[in-house]
């Protein structure tokens, strides 16, 4: 019989229509969680839903544009708690590459969109999901981060600043919940064969990179009740 350590739990996964978000959602469902999937693209979410149901799992779709639907994001935590009576897991995998451009050339619209997806969404999710995650028997939150936070690179400022701000927010939240059952961590997957990576590195052979499904089990492991770390930045393989 398949081990289902997350049976009965409810997990919210952002950016769940493709890449790491989709792979993590499938893995969490394999472990028994009911997954609430959010992303912009309804059709792609339905494909992930099909994959989850093919495993015998269950999912609920919550199409959401992180740039335009901030007020809906504010209600996602209470909505899940009202519908399912609980929220045990948050995995924030959504990200926007934004434009690779000199810092002095960043345009206001590009700045606003990058802020909305790569920074404000994390703040809104924390506000929205904090109460039910604290109330869960073993609440877990995982934010995907990037090595750029520690080692900034030329032209990546528009993407990297949001990840840096998100990391600070998440670690501050972790410190605030240290005396509760909730555990908040960050995970840096490194180079993975995702669409975002392909757009950023168009000349790279993605066949040489780990696939999202190869990385997803490490992220899902951070959502298990036995995970004791809090406020950690975990690199792939760590």
JSON list of C-alpha atoms in Angstrom, two decimals:
[
{"chain": "A", "resi": 1, "resn": "UNK", "atom": "CA", "xyz": [0.00, 0.00, 0.00]},
{"chain": "A", "resi": 2, "resn": "UNK", "atom": "CA", "xyz": [1.29, 3.46, -0.94]},
{"chain": "A", "resi": 3, "resn": "UNK", "atom": "CA", "xyz": [2.60, 5.53, 1.95]},
{"chain": "A", "resi": 4, "resn": "UNK", "atom": "CA", "xyz": [0.31, 8.57, 2.28]},
{"chain": "A", "resi": 5, "resn": "UNK", "atom": "CA", "xyz": [1.70, 10.67, 5.16]},
{"chain": "A", "resi": 6, "resn": "UNK", "atom": "CA", "xyz": [-0.32, 13.70, 4.05]},
{"chain": "A", "resi": 7, "resn": "UNK", "atom": "CA", "xyz": [-3.69, 11.93, 3.91]},
{"chain": "A", "resi": 8, "resn": "UNK", "atom": "CA", "xyz": [-6.43, 14.25, 5.12]},
{"chain": "A", "resi": 9, "resn": "UNK", "atom": "CA", "xyz": [-4.36, 17.41, 4.68]},
{"chain": "A", "resi": 10, "resn": "UNK", "atom": "CA", "xyz": [-5.03, 20.34, 2.36]},
{"chain": "A", "resi": 11, "resn": "UNK", "atom": "CA", "xyz": [-2.23, 21.99, 0.37]},
{"chain": "A", "resi": 12, "resn": "UNK", "atom": "CA", "xyz": [-2.24, 25.26, -1.58]},
{"chain": "A", "resi": 13, "resn": "UNK", "atom": "CA", "xyz": [0.25, 25.39, -4.47]},
{"chain": "A", "resi": 14, "resn": "UNK", "atom": "CA", "xyz": [0.81, 28.55, -6.51]},
{"chain": "A", "resi": 15, "resn": "UNK", "atom": "CA", "xyz": [2.27, 28.49, -10.00]},
{"chain": "A", "resi": 16, "resn": "UNK", "atom": "CA", "xyz": [0.74, 25.02, -10.27]},
{"chain": "A", "resi": 17, "resn": "UNK", "atom": "CA", "xyz": [0.03, 24.99, -14.01]},
{"chain": "A", "resi": 18, "resn": "UNK", "atom": "CA", "xyz": [3.53, 23.95, -15.11]},
{"chain": "A", "resi": 19, "resn": "UNK", "atom": "CA", "xyz": [7.12, 23.43, -14.06]},
{"chain": "A", "resi": 20, "resn": "UNK", "atom": "CA", "xyz": [8.01, 23.01, -10.41]},
{"chain": "A", "resi": 21, "resn": "UNK", "atom": "CA", "xyz": [4.61, 24.09, -9.14]},
{"chain": "A", "resi": 22, "resn": "UNK", "atom": "CA", "xyz": [2.83, 21.42, -11.17]},
{"chain": "A", "resi": 23, "resn": "UNK", "atom": "CA", "xyz": [5.35, 18.73, -10.22]},
{"chain": "A", "resi": 24, "resn": "UNK", "atom": "CA", "xyz": [5.11, 19.58, -6.51]},
{"chain": "A", "resi": 25, "resn": "UNK", "atom": "CA", "xyz": [1.31, 19.50, -6.67]},
{"chain": "A", "resi": 26, "resn": "UNK", "atom": "CA", "xyz": [1.37, 16.02, -8.20]},
{"chain": "A", "resi": 27, "resn": "UNK", "atom": "CA", "xyz": [3.88, 14.83, -5.59]},
{"chain": "A", "resi": 28, "resn": "UNK", "atom": "CA", "xyz": [1.86, 16.25, -2.68]},
{"chain": "A", "resi": 29, "resn": "UNK", "atom": "CA", "xyz": [-1.24, 14.57, -4.07]},
{"chain": "A", "resi": 30, "resn": "UNK", "atom": "CA", "xyz": [0.67, 11.30, -4.35]},
{"chain": "A", "resi": 31, "resn": "UNK", "atom": "CA", "xyz": [1.45, 11.65, -0.65]},
{"chain": "A", "resi": 32, "resn": "UNK", "atom": "CA", "xyz": [-2.24, 12.06, 0.12]},
{"chain": "A", "resi": 33, "resn": "UNK", "atom": "CA", "xyz": [-2.87, 15.82, 0.22]},
{"chain": "A", "resi": 34, "resn": "UNK", "atom": "CA", "xyz": [-5.90, 17.43, -1.38]},
{"chain": "A", "resi": 35, "resn": "UNK", "atom": "CA", "xyz": [-4.28, 20.11, -3.53]},
{"chain": "A", "resi": 36, "resn": "UNK", "atom": "CA", "xyz": [-5.72, 23.55, -4.24]},
{"chain": "A", "resi": 37, "resn": "UNK", "atom": "CA", "xyz": [-4.03, 24.63, -7.47]},
{"chain": "A", "resi": 38, "resn": "UNK", "atom": "CA", "xyz": [-3.67, 28.23, -8.52]},
{"chain": "A", "resi": 39, "resn": "UNK", "atom": "CA", "xyz": [-2.18, 29.75, -11.68]},
{"chain": "A", "resi": 40, "resn": "UNK", "atom": "CA", "xyz": [-3.30, 31.98, -14.53]},
{"chain": "A", "resi": 41, "resn": "UNK", "atom": "CA", "xyz": [-4.05, 29.31, -17.14]},
{"chain": "A", "resi": 42, "resn": "UNK", "atom": "CA", "xyz": [-7.23, 27.27, -16.63]},
{"chain": "A", "resi": 43, "resn": "UNK", "atom": "CA", "xyz": [-6.37, 24.73, -19.34]},
{"chain": "A", "resi": 44, "resn": "UNK", "atom": "CA", "xyz": [-2.93, 23.99, -17.92]},
{"chain": "A", "resi": 45, "resn": "UNK", "atom": "CA", "xyz": [-4.39, 23.63, -14.42]},
{"chain": "A", "resi": 46, "resn": "UNK", "atom": "CA", "xyz": [-6.86, 21.10, -15.79]},
{"chain": "A", "resi": 47, "resn": "UNK", "atom": "CA", "xyz": [-3.96, 19.04, -17.18]},
{"chain": "A", "resi": 48, "resn": "UNK", "atom": "CA", "xyz": [-2.35, 18.95, -13.73]},
{"chain": "A", "resi": 49, "resn": "UNK", "atom": "CA", "xyz": [-5.73, 18.04, -12.25]},
{"chain": "A", "resi": 50, "resn": "UNK", "atom": "CA", "xyz": [-5.93, 15.14, -14.70]},
{"chain": "A", "resi": 51, "resn": "UNK", "atom": "CA", "xyz": [-2.48, 13.94, -13.63]},
{"chain": "A", "resi": 52, "resn": "UNK", "atom": "CA", "xyz": [-3.47, 14.10, -9.97]},
{"chain": "A", "resi": 53, "resn": "UNK", "atom": "CA", "xyz": [-6.73, 12.24, -10.55]},
{"chain": "A", "resi": 54, "resn": "UNK", "atom": "CA", "xyz": [-4.79, 9.66, -12.53]},
{"chain": "A", "resi": 55, "resn": "UNK", "atom": "CA", "xyz": [-2.93, 8.90, -9.30]},
{"chain": "A", "resi": 56, "resn": "UNK", "atom": "CA", "xyz": [-6.18, 8.59, -7.40]},
{"chain": "A", "resi": 57, "resn": "UNK", "atom": "CA", "xyz": [-5.70, 12.02, -5.81]},
{"chain": "A", "resi": 58, "resn": "UNK", "atom": "CA", "xyz": [-7.96, 15.05, -5.58]},
{"chain": "A", "resi": 59, "resn": "UNK", "atom": "CA", "xyz": [-7.49, 18.68, -6.54]},
{"chain": "A", "resi": 60, "resn": "UNK", "atom": "CA", "xyz": [-9.45, 21.92, -6.59]},
{"chain": "A", "resi": 61, "resn": "UNK", "atom": "CA", "xyz": [-8.68, 24.56, -9.23]},
{"chain": "A", "resi": 62, "resn": "UNK", "atom": "CA", "xyz": [-8.44, 28.25, -8.33]},
{"chain": "A", "resi": 63, "resn": "UNK", "atom": "CA", "xyz": [-7.45, 30.22, -11.48]},
{"chain": "A", "resi": 64, "resn": "UNK", "atom": "CA", "xyz": [-5.75, 33.43, -10.40]},
{"chain": "A", "resi": 65, "resn": "UNK", "atom": "CA", "xyz": [-3.64, 36.15, -12.02]},
{"chain": "A", "resi": 66, "resn": "UNK", "atom": "CA", "xyz": [-1.16, 37.36, -9.40]},
{"chain": "A", "resi": 67, "resn": "UNK", "atom": "CA", "xyz": [-0.71, 40.67, -11.24]},
{"chain": "A", "resi": 68, "resn": "UNK", "atom": "CA", "xyz": [-4.40, 41.57, -11.53]},
{"chain": "A", "resi": 69, "resn": "UNK", "atom": "CA", "xyz": [-6.19, 39.52, -8.86]},
{"chain": "A", "resi": 70, "resn": "UNK", "atom": "CA", "xyz": [-4.53, 40.66, -5.64]},
{"chain": "A", "resi": 71, "resn": "UNK", "atom": "CA", "xyz": [-7.84, 41.01, -3.81]},
{"chain": "A", "resi": 72, "resn": "UNK", "atom": "CA", "xyz": [-8.76, 37.42, -4.69]},
{"chain": "A", "resi": 73, "resn": "UNK", "atom": "CA", "xyz": [-5.40, 36.29, -3.35]},
{"chain": "A", "resi": 74, "resn": "UNK", "atom": "CA", "xyz": [-6.21, 38.04, -0.09]},
{"chain": "A", "resi": 75, "resn": "UNK", "atom": "CA", "xyz": [-9.21, 35.74, 0.29]},
{"chain": "A", "resi": 76, "resn": "UNK", "atom": "CA", "xyz": [-7.62, 32.45, -0.70]},
{"chain": "A", "resi": 77, "resn": "UNK", "atom": "CA", "xyz": [-6.71, 31.38, 2.86]},
{"chain": "A", "resi": 78, "resn": "UNK", "atom": "CA", "xyz": [-10.12, 32.10, 4.38]},
{"chain": "A", "resi": 79, "resn": "UNK", "atom": "CA", "xyz": [-11.84, 30.57, 1.34]},
{"chain": "A", "resi": 80, "resn": "UNK", "atom": "CA", "xyz": [-9.91, 27.31, 1.68]},
{"chain": "A", "resi": 81, "resn": "UNK", "atom": "CA", "xyz": [-10.48, 27.20, 5.43]},
{"chain": "A", "resi": 82, "resn": "UNK", "atom": "CA", "xyz": [-14.21, 27.78, 4.96]},
{"chain": "A", "resi": 83, "resn": "UNK", "atom": "CA", "xyz": [-14.55, 25.12, 2.25]},
{"chain": "A", "resi": 84, "resn": "UNK", "atom": "CA", "xyz": [-12.30, 22.42, 3.67]},
{"chain": "A", "resi": 85, "resn": "UNK", "atom": "CA", "xyz": [-12.12, 23.33, 7.34]},
{"chain": "A", "resi": 86, "resn": "UNK", "atom": "CA", "xyz": [-8.31, 23.48, 7.27]},
{"chain": "A", "resi": 87, "resn": "UNK", "atom": "CA", "xyz": [-5.15, 24.47, 5.42]},
{"chain": "A", "resi": 88, "resn": "UNK", "atom": "CA", "xyz": [-2.01, 22.50, 6.24]},
{"chain": "A", "resi": 89, "resn": "UNK", "atom": "CA", "xyz": [0.50, 23.34, 3.49]},
{"chain": "A", "resi": 90, "resn": "UNK", "atom": "CA", "xyz": [1.48, 26.33, 1.38]},
{"chain": "A", "resi": 91, "resn": "UNK", "atom": "CA", "xyz": [3.97, 25.99, -1.47]},
{"chain": "A", "resi": 92, "resn": "UNK", "atom": "CA", "xyz": [4.60, 29.28, -3.25]},
{"chain": "A", "resi": 93, "resn": "UNK", "atom": "CA", "xyz": [6.17, 28.33, -6.58]},
{"chain": "A", "resi": 94, "resn": "UNK", "atom": "CA", "xyz": [4.81, 31.12, -8.79]},
{"chain": "A", "resi": 95, "resn": "UNK", "atom": "CA", "xyz": [7.41, 33.45, -10.25]},
{"chain": "A", "resi": 96, "resn": "UNK", "atom": "CA", "xyz": [7.80, 35.98, -13.05]},
{"chain": "A", "resi": 97, "resn": "UNK", "atom": "CA", "xyz": [11.12, 36.16, -14.87]},
{"chain": "A", "resi": 98, "resn": "UNK", "atom": "CA", "xyz": [10.51, 39.79, -15.85]},
{"chain": "A", "resi": 99, "resn": "UNK", "atom": "CA", "xyz": [12.93, 41.44, -18.26]},
{"chain": "A", "resi": 100, "resn": "UNK", "atom": "CA", "xyz": [16.66, 40.97, -18.09]},
{"chain": "A", "resi": 101, "resn": "UNK", "atom": "CA", "xyz": [17.76, 44.58, -18.31]},
{"chain": "A", "resi": 102, "resn": "UNK", "atom": "CA", "xyz": [20.22, 47.05, -16.79]},
{"chain": "A", "resi": 103, "resn": "UNK", "atom": "CA", "xyz": [18.95, 48.25, -13.44]},
{"chain": "A", "resi": 104, "resn": "UNK", "atom": "CA", "xyz": [18.92, 51.85, -14.64]},
{"chain": "A", "resi": 105, "resn": "UNK", "atom": "CA", "xyz": [16.66, 50.86, -17.56]},
{"chain": "A", "resi": 106, "resn": "UNK", "atom": "CA", "xyz": [13.89, 49.15, -15.58]},
{"chain": "A", "resi": 107, "resn": "UNK", "atom": "CA", "xyz": [10.54, 50.53, -16.73]},
{"chain": "A", "resi": 108, "resn": "UNK", "atom": "CA", "xyz": [7.70, 51.33, -14.28]},
{"chain": "A", "resi": 109, "resn": "UNK", "atom": "CA", "xyz": [5.27, 48.78, -15.72]},
{"chain": "A", "resi": 110, "resn": "UNK", "atom": "CA", "xyz": [7.86, 45.99, -15.64]},
{"chain": "A", "resi": 111, "resn": "UNK", "atom": "CA", "xyz": [8.72, 46.96, -12.06]},
{"chain": "A", "resi": 112, "resn": "UNK", "atom": "CA", "xyz": [5.08, 46.84, -10.97]},
{"chain": "A", "resi": 113, "resn": "UNK", "atom": "CA", "xyz": [4.50, 43.41, -12.53]},
{"chain": "A", "resi": 114, "resn": "UNK", "atom": "CA", "xyz": [7.68, 41.98, -10.99]},
{"chain": "A", "resi": 115, "resn": "UNK", "atom": "CA", "xyz": [6.72, 43.38, -7.58]},
{"chain": "A", "resi": 116, "resn": "UNK", "atom": "CA", "xyz": [3.22, 41.90, -7.85]},
{"chain": "A", "resi": 117, "resn": "UNK", "atom": "CA", "xyz": [4.34, 38.35, -8.63]},
{"chain": "A", "resi": 118, "resn": "UNK", "atom": "CA", "xyz": [7.76, 38.00, -7.03]},
{"chain": "A", "resi": 119, "resn": "UNK", "atom": "CA", "xyz": [7.20, 39.97, -3.83]},
{"chain": "A", "resi": 120, "resn": "UNK", "atom": "CA", "xyz": [3.66, 41.18, -3.12]},
{"chain": "A", "resi": 121, "resn": "UNK", "atom": "CA", "xyz": [2.17, 37.74, -3.74]},
{"chain": "A", "resi": 122, "resn": "UNK", "atom": "CA", "xyz": [4.29, 36.32, -0.91]},
{"chain": "A", "resi": 123, "resn": "UNK", "atom": "CA", "xyz": [3.13, 39.09, 1.42]},
{"chain": "A", "resi": 124, "resn": "UNK", "atom": "CA", "xyz": [-0.51, 38.55, 0.48]},
{"chain": "A", "resi": 125, "resn": "UNK", "atom": "CA", "xyz": [-0.19, 34.77, 0.92]},
{"chain": "A", "resi": 126, "resn": "UNK", "atom": "CA", "xyz": [1.35, 35.16, 4.35]},
{"chain": "A", "resi": 127, "resn": "UNK", "atom": "CA", "xyz": [-1.46, 37.50, 5.45]},
{"chain": "A", "resi": 128, "resn": "UNK", "atom": "CA", "xyz": [-4.12, 35.24, 4.00]},
{"chain": "A", "resi": 129, "resn": "UNK", "atom": "CA", "xyz": [-2.78, 31.84, 5.05]},
{"chain": "A", "resi": 130, "resn": "UNK", "atom": "CA", "xyz": [-1.20, 32.58, 8.44]},
{"chain": "A", "resi": 131, "resn": "UNK", "atom": "CA", "xyz": [-4.32, 31.88, 10.57]},
{"chain": "A", "resi": 132, "resn": "UNK", "atom": "CA", "xyz": [-5.25, 28.45, 9.14]},
{"chain": "A", "resi": 133, "resn": "UNK", "atom": "CA", "xyz": [-1.61, 27.35, 8.87]},
{"chain": "A", "resi": 134, "resn": "UNK", "atom": "CA", "xyz": [-1.01, 28.25, 12.53]},
{"chain": "A", "resi": 135, "resn": "UNK", "atom": "CA", "xyz": [-4.15, 26.33, 13.46]},
{"chain": "A", "resi": 136, "resn": "UNK", "atom": "CA", "xyz": [-3.04, 23.21, 11.58]},
{"chain": "A", "resi": 137, "resn": "UNK", "atom": "CA", "xyz": [-1.54, 20.32, 13.58]},
{"chain": "A", "resi": 138, "resn": "UNK", "atom": "CA", "xyz": [1.69, 20.60, 11.57]},
{"chain": "A", "resi": 139, "resn": "UNK", "atom": "CA", "xyz": [1.43, 23.61, 9.25]},
{"chain": "A", "resi": 140, "resn": "UNK", "atom": "CA", "xyz": [4.16, 23.87, 6.62]},
{"chain": "A", "resi": 141, "resn": "UNK", "atom": "CA", "xyz": [5.04, 26.71, 4.22]},
{"chain": "A", "resi": 142, "resn": "UNK", "atom": "CA", "xyz": [7.69, 26.54, 1.51]},
{"chain": "A", "resi": 143, "resn": "UNK", "atom": "CA", "xyz": [8.79, 29.41, -0.71]},
{"chain": "A", "resi": 144, "resn": "UNK", "atom": "CA", "xyz": [10.93, 28.79, -3.78]},
{"chain": "A", "resi": 145, "resn": "UNK", "atom": "CA", "xyz": [13.96, 31.06, -3.83]},
{"chain": "A", "resi": 146, "resn": "UNK", "atom": "CA", "xyz": [17.01, 31.57, -6.04]},
{"chain": "A", "resi": 147, "resn": "UNK", "atom": "CA", "xyz": [20.78, 31.70, -5.63]},
{"chain": "A", "resi": 148, "resn": "UNK", "atom": "CA", "xyz": [20.64, 35.23, -7.06]},
{"chain": "A", "resi": 149, "resn": "UNK", "atom": "CA", "xyz": [19.59, 36.45, -3.62]},
{"chain": "A", "resi": 150, "resn": "UNK", "atom": "CA", "xyz": [23.04, 35.70, -2.24]},
{"chain": "A", "resi": 151, "resn": "UNK", "atom": "CA", "xyz": [24.96, 36.36, -5.46]},
{"chain": "A", "resi": 152, "resn": "UNK", "atom": "CA", "xyz": [23.37, 39.14, -7.55]},
{"chain": "A", "resi": 153, "resn": "UNK", "atom": "CA", "xyz": [24.24, 39.21, -11.25]},
{"chain": "A", "resi": 154, "resn": "UNK", "atom": "CA", "xyz": [24.19, 41.92, -13.89]},
{"chain": "A", "resi": 155, "resn": "UNK", "atom": "CA", "xyz": [20.81, 42.42, -15.60]},
{"chain": "A", "resi": 156, "resn": "UNK", "atom": "CA", "xyz": [18.96, 40.16, -13.17]},
{"chain": "A", "resi": 157, "resn": "UNK", "atom": "CA", "xyz": [17.99, 42.89, -10.70]},
{"chain": "A", "resi": 158, "resn": "UNK", "atom": "CA", "xyz": [14.31, 43.03, -11.68]},
{"chain": "A", "resi": 159, "resn": "UNK", "atom": "CA", "xyz": [13.89, 39.33, -10.92]},
{"chain": "A", "resi": 160, "resn": "UNK", "atom": "CA", "xyz": [16.36, 39.02, -8.08]},
{"chain": "A", "resi": 161, "resn": "UNK", "atom": "CA", "xyz": [15.11, 41.88, -5.92]},
{"chain": "A", "resi": 162, "resn": "UNK", "atom": "CA", "xyz": [11.69, 40.29, -5.60]},
{"chain": "A", "resi": 163, "resn": "UNK", "atom": "CA", "xyz": [13.19, 36.96, -4.60]},
{"chain": "A", "resi": 164, "resn": "UNK", "atom": "CA", "xyz": [15.39, 38.74, -2.05]},
{"chain": "A", "resi": 165, "resn": "UNK", "atom": "CA", "xyz": [12.40, 40.54, -0.56]},
{"chain": "A", "resi": 166, "resn": "UNK", "atom": "CA", "xyz": [10.37, 37.33, -0.50]},
{"chain": "A", "resi": 167, "resn": "UNK", "atom": "CA", "xyz": [13.18, 35.51, 1.29]},
{"chain": "A", "resi": 168, "resn": "UNK", "atom": "CA", "xyz": [13.34, 38.23, 3.96]},
{"chain": "A", "resi": 169, "resn": "UNK", "atom": "CA", "xyz": [9.57, 38.15, 4.47]},
{"chain": "A", "resi": 170, "resn": "UNK", "atom": "CA", "xyz": [9.52, 34.36, 4.75]},
{"chain": "A", "resi": 171, "resn": "UNK", "atom": "CA", "xyz": [12.38, 34.22, 7.22]},
{"chain": "A", "resi": 172, "resn": "UNK", "atom": "CA", "xyz": [10.85, 36.98, 9.32]},
{"chain": "A", "resi": 173, "resn": "UNK", "atom": "CA", "xyz": [7.58, 35.05, 9.38]},
{"chain": "A", "resi": 174, "resn": "UNK", "atom": "CA", "xyz": [9.49, 31.92, 10.36]},
{"chain": "A", "resi": 175, "resn": "UNK", "atom": "CA", "xyz": [10.98, 33.72, 13.34]},
{"chain": "A", "resi": 176, "resn": "UNK", "atom": "CA", "xyz": [7.54, 34.93, 14.39]},
{"chain": "A", "resi": 177, "resn": "UNK", "atom": "CA", "xyz": [6.02, 31.43, 14.35]},
{"chain": "A", "resi": 178, "resn": "UNK", "atom": "CA", "xyz": [9.00, 29.65, 15.91]},
{"chain": "A", "resi": 179, "resn": "UNK", "atom": "CA", "xyz": [7.02, 28.81, 19.06]},
{"chain": "A", "resi": 180, "resn": "UNK", "atom": "CA", "xyz": [4.08, 27.34, 17.12]},
{"chain": "A", "resi": 181, "resn": "UNK", "atom": "CA", "xyz": [3.77, 24.04, 15.19]},
{"chain": "A", "resi": 182, "resn": "UNK", "atom": "CA", "xyz": [4.09, 25.97, 11.89]},
{"chain": "A", "resi": 183, "resn": "UNK", "atom": "CA", "xyz": [7.40, 25.65, 10.03]},
{"chain": "A", "resi": 184, "resn": "UNK", "atom": "CA", "xyz": [8.40, 28.06, 7.24]},
{"chain": "A", "resi": 185, "resn": "UNK", "atom": "CA", "xyz": [11.34, 27.34, 4.95]},
{"chain": "A", "resi": 186, "resn": "UNK", "atom": "CA", "xyz": [12.78, 28.34, 1.59]},
{"chain": "A", "resi": 187, "resn": "UNK", "atom": "CA", "xyz": [14.03, 26.02, -1.13]},
{"chain": "A", "resi": 188, "resn": "UNK", "atom": "CA", "xyz": [16.50, 26.84, -3.89]},
{"chain": "A", "resi": 189, "resn": "UNK", "atom": "CA", "xyz": [16.11, 24.27, -6.69]},
{"chain": "A", "resi": 190, "resn": "UNK", "atom": "CA", "xyz": [19.08, 25.53, -8.69]},
{"chain": "A", "resi": 191, "resn": "UNK", "atom": "CA", "xyz": [18.98, 24.99, -12.46]},
{"chain": "A", "resi": 192, "resn": "UNK", "atom": "CA", "xyz": [15.91, 22.96, -13.46]},
{"chain": "A", "resi": 193, "resn": "UNK", "atom": "CA", "xyz": [14.36, 22.37, -16.88]},
{"chain": "A", "resi": 194, "resn": "UNK", "atom": "CA", "xyz": [11.46, 24.81, -16.56]},
{"chain": "A", "resi": 195, "resn": "UNK", "atom": "CA", "xyz": [9.89, 27.28, -18.96]},
{"chain": "A", "resi": 196, "resn": "UNK", "atom": "CA", "xyz": [11.26, 30.19, -16.94]},
{"chain": "A", "resi": 197, "resn": "UNK", "atom": "CA", "xyz": [14.76, 28.76, -17.23]},
{"chain": "A", "resi": 198, "resn": "UNK", "atom": "CA", "xyz": [14.34, 28.16, -20.96]},
{"chain": "A", "resi": 199, "resn": "UNK", "atom": "CA", "xyz": [13.32, 31.79, -21.57]},
{"chain": "A", "resi": 200, "resn": "UNK", "atom": "CA", "xyz": [16.18, 33.07, -19.43]},
{"chain": "A", "resi": 201, "resn": "UNK", "atom": "CA", "xyz": [18.79, 30.73, -20.96]},
{"chain": "A", "resi": 202, "resn": "UNK", "atom": "CA", "xyz": [17.59, 30.05, -24.52]},
{"chain": "A", "resi": 203, "resn": "UNK", "atom": "CA", "xyz": [20.87, 28.46, -25.63]},
{"chain": "A", "resi": 204, "resn": "UNK", "atom": "CA", "xyz": [20.98, 25.94, -22.79]},
{"chain": "A", "resi": 205, "resn": "UNK", "atom": "CA", "xyz": [20.32, 22.25, -23.45]},
{"chain": "A", "resi": 206, "resn": "UNK", "atom": "CA", "xyz": [17.48, 21.48, -21.06]},
{"chain": "A", "resi": 207, "resn": "UNK", "atom": "CA", "xyz": [18.05, 17.77, -21.53]},
{"chain": "A", "resi": 208, "resn": "UNK", "atom": "CA", "xyz": [21.15, 18.17, -19.34]},
{"chain": "A", "resi": 209, "resn": "UNK", "atom": "CA", "xyz": [19.16, 19.64, -16.44]},
{"chain": "A", "resi": 210, "resn": "UNK", "atom": "CA", "xyz": [17.10, 17.95, -13.73]},
{"chain": "A", "resi": 211, "resn": "UNK", "atom": "CA", "xyz": [13.40, 17.77, -14.59]},
{"chain": "A", "resi": 212, "resn": "UNK", "atom": "CA", "xyz": [10.77, 19.29, -12.26]},
{"chain": "A", "resi": 213, "resn": "UNK", "atom": "CA", "xyz": [9.59, 15.79, -11.30]},
{"chain": "A", "resi": 214, "resn": "UNK", "atom": "CA", "xyz": [13.16, 14.98, -10.18]},
{"chain": "A", "resi": 215, "resn": "UNK", "atom": "CA", "xyz": [13.19, 17.93, -7.78]},
{"chain": "A", "resi": 216, "resn": "UNK", "atom": "CA", "xyz": [9.59, 17.85, -6.52]},
{"chain": "A", "resi": 217, "resn": "UNK", "atom": "CA", "xyz": [10.13, 15.11, -3.88]},
{"chain": "A", "resi": 218, "resn": "UNK", "atom": "CA", "xyz": [12.67, 17.29, -2.02]},
{"chain": "A", "resi": 219, "resn": "UNK", "atom": "CA", "xyz": [10.18, 20.17, -1.91]},
{"chain": "A", "resi": 220, "resn": "UNK", "atom": "CA", "xyz": [7.34, 17.90, -0.83]},
{"chain": "A", "resi": 221, "resn": "UNK", "atom": "CA", "xyz": [9.52, 16.50, 1.94]},
{"chain": "A", "resi": 222, "resn": "UNK", "atom": "CA", "xyz": [9.65, 19.98, 3.48]},
{"chain": "A", "resi": 223, "resn": "UNK", "atom": "CA", "xyz": [5.86, 19.78, 3.82]},
{"chain": "A", "resi": 224, "resn": "UNK", "atom": "CA", "xyz": [5.83, 16.60, 5.90]},
{"chain": "A", "resi": 225, "resn": "UNK", "atom": "CA", "xyz": [4.91, 16.72, 9.59]},
{"chain": "A", "resi": 226, "resn": "UNK", "atom": "CA", "xyz": [8.36, 15.47, 10.55]},
{"chain": "A", "resi": 227, "resn": "UNK", "atom": "CA", "xyz": [10.21, 18.43, 9.02]},
{"chain": "A", "resi": 228, "resn": "UNK", "atom": "CA", "xyz": [11.70, 20.31, 11.99]},
{"chain": "A", "resi": 229, "resn": "UNK", "atom": "CA", "xyz": [13.71, 23.05, 10.28]},
{"chain": "A", "resi": 230, "resn": "UNK", "atom": "CA", "xyz": [12.37, 26.60, 10.38]},
{"chain": "A", "resi": 231, "resn": "UNK", "atom": "CA", "xyz": [13.61, 29.70, 8.61]},
{"chain": "A", "resi": 232, "resn": "UNK", "atom": "CA", "xyz": [16.15, 27.67, 6.63]},
{"chain": "A", "resi": 233, "resn": "UNK", "atom": "CA", "xyz": [17.25, 28.25, 3.04]},
{"chain": "A", "resi": 234, "resn": "UNK", "atom": "CA", "xyz": [17.69, 24.74, 1.65]},
{"chain": "A", "resi": 235, "resn": "UNK", "atom": "CA", "xyz": [19.62, 24.15, -1.56]},
{"chain": "A", "resi": 236, "resn": "UNK", "atom": "CA", "xyz": [18.80, 21.20, -3.81]},
{"chain": "A", "resi": 237, "resn": "UNK", "atom": "CA", "xyz": [20.33, 18.09, -2.36]},
{"chain": "A", "resi": 238, "resn": "UNK", "atom": "CA", "xyz": [20.62, 19.70, 1.08]}
]
